[in-house]
PDB file of C-alpha atoms in Angstrom:
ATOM      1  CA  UNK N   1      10.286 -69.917 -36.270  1.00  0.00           C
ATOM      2  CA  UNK N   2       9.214 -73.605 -34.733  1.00  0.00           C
ATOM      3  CA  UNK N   3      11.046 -76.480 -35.643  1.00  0.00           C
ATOM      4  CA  UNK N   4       9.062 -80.065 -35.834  1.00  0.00           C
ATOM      5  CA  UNK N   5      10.675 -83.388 -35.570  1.00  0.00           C
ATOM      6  CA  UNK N   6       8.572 -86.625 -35.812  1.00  0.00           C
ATOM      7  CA  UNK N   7       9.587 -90.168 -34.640  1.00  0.00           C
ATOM      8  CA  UNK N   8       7.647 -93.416 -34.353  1.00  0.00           C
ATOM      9  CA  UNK N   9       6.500 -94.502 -37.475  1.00  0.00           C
ATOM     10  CA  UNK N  10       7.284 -98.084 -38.909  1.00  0.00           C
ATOM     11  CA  UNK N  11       5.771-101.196 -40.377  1.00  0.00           C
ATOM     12  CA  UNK N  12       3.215-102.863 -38.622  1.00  0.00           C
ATOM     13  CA  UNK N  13       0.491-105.592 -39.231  1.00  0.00           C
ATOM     14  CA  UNK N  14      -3.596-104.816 -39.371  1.00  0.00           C
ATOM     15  CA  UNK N  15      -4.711-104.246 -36.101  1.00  0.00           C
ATOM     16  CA  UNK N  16      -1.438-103.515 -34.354  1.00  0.00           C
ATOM     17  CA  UNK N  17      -0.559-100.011 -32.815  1.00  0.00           C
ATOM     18  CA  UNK N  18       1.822 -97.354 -32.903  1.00  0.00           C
ATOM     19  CA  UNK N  19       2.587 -93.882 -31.466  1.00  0.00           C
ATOM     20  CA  UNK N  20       3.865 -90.947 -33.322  1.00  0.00           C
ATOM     21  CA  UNK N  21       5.646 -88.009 -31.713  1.00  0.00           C
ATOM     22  CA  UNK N  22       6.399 -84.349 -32.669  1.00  0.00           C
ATOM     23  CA  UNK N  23       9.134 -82.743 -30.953  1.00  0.00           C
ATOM     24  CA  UNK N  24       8.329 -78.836 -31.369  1.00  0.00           C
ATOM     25  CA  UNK N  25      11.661 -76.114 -30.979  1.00  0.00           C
ATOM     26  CA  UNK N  26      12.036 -72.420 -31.308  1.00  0.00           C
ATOM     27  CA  UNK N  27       9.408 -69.727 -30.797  1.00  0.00           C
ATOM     28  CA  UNK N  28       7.004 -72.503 -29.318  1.00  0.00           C
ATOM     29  CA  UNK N  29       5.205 -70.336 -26.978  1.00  0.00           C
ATOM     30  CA  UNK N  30       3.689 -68.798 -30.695  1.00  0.00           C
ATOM     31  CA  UNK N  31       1.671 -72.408 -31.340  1.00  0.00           C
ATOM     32  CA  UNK N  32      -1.778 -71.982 -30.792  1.00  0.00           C
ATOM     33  CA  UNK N  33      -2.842 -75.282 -32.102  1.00  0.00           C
ATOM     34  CA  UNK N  34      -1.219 -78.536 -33.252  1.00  0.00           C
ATOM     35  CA  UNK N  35      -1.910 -81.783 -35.596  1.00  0.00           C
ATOM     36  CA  UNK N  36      -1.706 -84.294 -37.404  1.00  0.00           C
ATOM     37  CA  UNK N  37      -1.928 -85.031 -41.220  1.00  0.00           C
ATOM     38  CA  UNK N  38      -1.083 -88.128 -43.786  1.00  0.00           C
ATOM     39  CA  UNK N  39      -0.272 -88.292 -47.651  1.00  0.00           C
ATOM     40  CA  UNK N  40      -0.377 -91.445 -49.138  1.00  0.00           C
ATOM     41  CA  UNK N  41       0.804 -92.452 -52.234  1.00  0.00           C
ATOM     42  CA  UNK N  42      -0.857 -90.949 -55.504  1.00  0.00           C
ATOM     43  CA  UNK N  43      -3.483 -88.736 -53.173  1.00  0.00           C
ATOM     44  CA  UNK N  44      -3.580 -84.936 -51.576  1.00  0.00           C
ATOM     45  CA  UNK N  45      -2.547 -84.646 -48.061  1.00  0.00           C
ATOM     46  CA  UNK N  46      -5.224 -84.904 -45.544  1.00  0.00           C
ATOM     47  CA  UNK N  47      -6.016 -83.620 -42.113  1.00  0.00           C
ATOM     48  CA  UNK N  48      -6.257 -86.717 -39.097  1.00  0.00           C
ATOM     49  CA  UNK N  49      -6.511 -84.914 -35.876  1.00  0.00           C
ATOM     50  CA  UNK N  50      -5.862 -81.236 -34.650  1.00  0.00           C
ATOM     51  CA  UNK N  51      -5.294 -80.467 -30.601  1.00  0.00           C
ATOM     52  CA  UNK N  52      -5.919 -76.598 -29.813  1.00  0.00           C
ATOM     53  CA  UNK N  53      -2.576 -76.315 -27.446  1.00  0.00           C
ATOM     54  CA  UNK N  54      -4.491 -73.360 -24.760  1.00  0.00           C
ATOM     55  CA  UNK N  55      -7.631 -75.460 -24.118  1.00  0.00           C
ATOM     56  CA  UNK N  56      -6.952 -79.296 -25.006  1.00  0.00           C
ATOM     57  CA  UNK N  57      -9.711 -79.256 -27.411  1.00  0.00           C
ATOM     58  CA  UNK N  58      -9.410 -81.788 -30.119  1.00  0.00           C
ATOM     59  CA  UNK N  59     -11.048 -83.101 -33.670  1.00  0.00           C
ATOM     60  CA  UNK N  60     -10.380 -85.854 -35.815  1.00  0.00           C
ATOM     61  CA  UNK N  61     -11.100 -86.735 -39.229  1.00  0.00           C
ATOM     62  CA  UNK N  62     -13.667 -89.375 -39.662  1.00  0.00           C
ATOM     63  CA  UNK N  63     -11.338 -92.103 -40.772  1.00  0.00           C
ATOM     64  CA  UNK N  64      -9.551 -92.244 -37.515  1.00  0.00           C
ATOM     65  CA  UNK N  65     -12.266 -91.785 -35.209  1.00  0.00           C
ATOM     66  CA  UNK N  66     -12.215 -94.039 -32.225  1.00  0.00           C
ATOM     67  CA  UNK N  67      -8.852 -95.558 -33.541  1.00  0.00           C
ATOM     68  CA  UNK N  68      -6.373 -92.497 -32.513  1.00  0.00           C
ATOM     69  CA  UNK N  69      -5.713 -90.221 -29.966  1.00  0.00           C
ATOM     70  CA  UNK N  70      -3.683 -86.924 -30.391  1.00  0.00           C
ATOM     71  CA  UNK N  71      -2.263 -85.424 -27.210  1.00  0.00           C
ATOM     72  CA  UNK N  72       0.173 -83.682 -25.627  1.00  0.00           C
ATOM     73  CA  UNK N  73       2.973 -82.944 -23.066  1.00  0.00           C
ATOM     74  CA  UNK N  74       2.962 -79.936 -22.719  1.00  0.00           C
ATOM     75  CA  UNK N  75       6.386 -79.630 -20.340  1.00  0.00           C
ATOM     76  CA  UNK N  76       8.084 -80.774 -23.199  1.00  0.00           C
ATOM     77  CA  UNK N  77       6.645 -79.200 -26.444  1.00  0.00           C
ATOM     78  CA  UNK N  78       6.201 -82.429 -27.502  1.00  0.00           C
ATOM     79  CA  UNK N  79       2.721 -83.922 -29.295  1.00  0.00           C
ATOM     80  CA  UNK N  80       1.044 -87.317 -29.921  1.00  0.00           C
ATOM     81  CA  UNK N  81      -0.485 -89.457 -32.424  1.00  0.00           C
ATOM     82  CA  UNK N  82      -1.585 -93.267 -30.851  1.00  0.00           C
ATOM     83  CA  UNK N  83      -3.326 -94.799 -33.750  1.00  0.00           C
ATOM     84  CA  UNK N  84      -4.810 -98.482 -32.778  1.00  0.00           C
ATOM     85  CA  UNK N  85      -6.807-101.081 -34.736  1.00  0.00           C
ATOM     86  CA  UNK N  86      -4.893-100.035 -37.944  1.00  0.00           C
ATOM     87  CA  UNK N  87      -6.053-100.944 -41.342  1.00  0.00           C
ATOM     88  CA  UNK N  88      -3.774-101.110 -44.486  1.00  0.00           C
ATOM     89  CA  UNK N  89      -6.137 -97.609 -45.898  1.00  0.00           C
ATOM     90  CA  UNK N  90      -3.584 -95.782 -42.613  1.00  0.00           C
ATOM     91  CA  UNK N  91      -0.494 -96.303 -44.795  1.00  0.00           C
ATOM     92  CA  UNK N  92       0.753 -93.175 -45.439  1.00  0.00           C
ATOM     93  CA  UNK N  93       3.535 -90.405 -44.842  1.00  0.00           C
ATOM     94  CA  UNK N  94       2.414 -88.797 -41.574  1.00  0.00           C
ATOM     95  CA  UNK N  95       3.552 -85.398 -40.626  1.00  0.00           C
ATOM     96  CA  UNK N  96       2.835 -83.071 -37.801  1.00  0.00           C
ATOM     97  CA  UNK N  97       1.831 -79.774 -38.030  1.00  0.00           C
ATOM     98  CA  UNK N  98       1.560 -76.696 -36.173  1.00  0.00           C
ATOM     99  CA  UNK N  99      -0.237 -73.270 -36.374  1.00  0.00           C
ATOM    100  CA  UNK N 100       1.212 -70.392 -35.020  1.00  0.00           C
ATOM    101  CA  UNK N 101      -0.045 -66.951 -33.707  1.00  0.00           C
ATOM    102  CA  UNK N 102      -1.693 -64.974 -36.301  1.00  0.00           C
ATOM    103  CA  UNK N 103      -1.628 -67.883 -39.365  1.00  0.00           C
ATOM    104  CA  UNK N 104      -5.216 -69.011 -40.559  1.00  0.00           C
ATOM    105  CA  UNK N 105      -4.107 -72.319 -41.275  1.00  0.00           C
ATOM    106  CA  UNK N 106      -1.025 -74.801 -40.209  1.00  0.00           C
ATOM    107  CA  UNK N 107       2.137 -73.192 -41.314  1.00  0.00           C
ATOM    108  CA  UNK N 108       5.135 -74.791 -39.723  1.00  0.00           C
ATOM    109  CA  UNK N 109       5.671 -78.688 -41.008  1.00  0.00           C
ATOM    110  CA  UNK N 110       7.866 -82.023 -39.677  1.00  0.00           C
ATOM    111  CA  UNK N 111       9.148 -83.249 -42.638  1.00  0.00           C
ATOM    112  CA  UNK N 112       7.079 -86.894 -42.428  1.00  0.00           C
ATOM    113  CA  UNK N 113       7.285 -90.432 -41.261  1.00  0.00           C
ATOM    114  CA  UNK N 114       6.431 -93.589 -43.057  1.00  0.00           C
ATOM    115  CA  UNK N 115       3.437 -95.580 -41.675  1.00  0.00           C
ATOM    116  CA  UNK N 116       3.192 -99.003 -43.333  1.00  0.00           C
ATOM    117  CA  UNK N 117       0.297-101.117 -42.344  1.00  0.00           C
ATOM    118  CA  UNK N 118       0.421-104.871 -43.919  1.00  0.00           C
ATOM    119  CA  UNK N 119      -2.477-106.902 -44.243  1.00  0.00           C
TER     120      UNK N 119
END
C-alpha cells in the first residue's frame, strides 16, 4: 500500500500563487506515475496534471496550462503542484494521486486540500 499526504493549500487572491505537496509512504517504489486532480463544489472530479515518476514526462489539463507545474523530488517521495496566475474557476478540493504497478488508472488517493481563490 502507498500512503499520500497533501499540504499547501489555502486562501488566496486572483493572481496570487501557491504550491501543493504530496508526501508519498509505503510500497513507493510500486508508483509508476503521479498527479494531480480537483473537485469543486457541485461538479465530478477532474484530472490537472499527471508526472510519469521513471521518465519525468508530464501532461496537464487544458485549464491549467501555462499556470502550473507538477514536479517532483524524487529523494523524498514527495510531489508538486505550483499553480500561478490563479483565477477564482481553480477553487476546488485538490488531491494527489498516484498509480501503482499493474493499476490502469490512479488507485491510491490523499484525502484533499482546500484551494480558495477570491476575486
Amino acid at each position: 500500500q502507498v500512503q499520500l499526504v497533501e499540504s499547501g493549500g489555502g486562501l488566496v487572491q486572483t493572481g496570487g500563487s501557491l504550491r501543493l505537496s504530496c508526501a508519498a509512504s509505503g510500497r513507493t517504489f510500486n508508483v509508476f506515475n503521479v498527479g494531480w486532480f480537483r473537485q469543486a463544489p457541485g461538479k465530478e472530479r477532474e484530472f490537472v496534471a499527471g508526472l510519469a515518476w521513471f521518465g519525468g514526462s508530464t501532461n496537464y489539463a487544458d485549464s491549467v496550462k501555462g499556470r502550473f507545474t507538477i514536479s517532483r523530488d524524487n529523494t523524498e517521495n514527495t510531489w508538486y503542484l505550483q499553480m500561478n496566475g490563479l483565477k477564482p474557476e481553480d477553487t476546488a478540493v485538490y488531491f494527489c494521486a498516484a498509480r501503482g504497478a499493474g493499476s490502469p488508472r490512479y488507485n491510491y488517493w490523499g484525502q484533499g486540500t482546500q484551494v480558495t481563490v477570491a476575486s
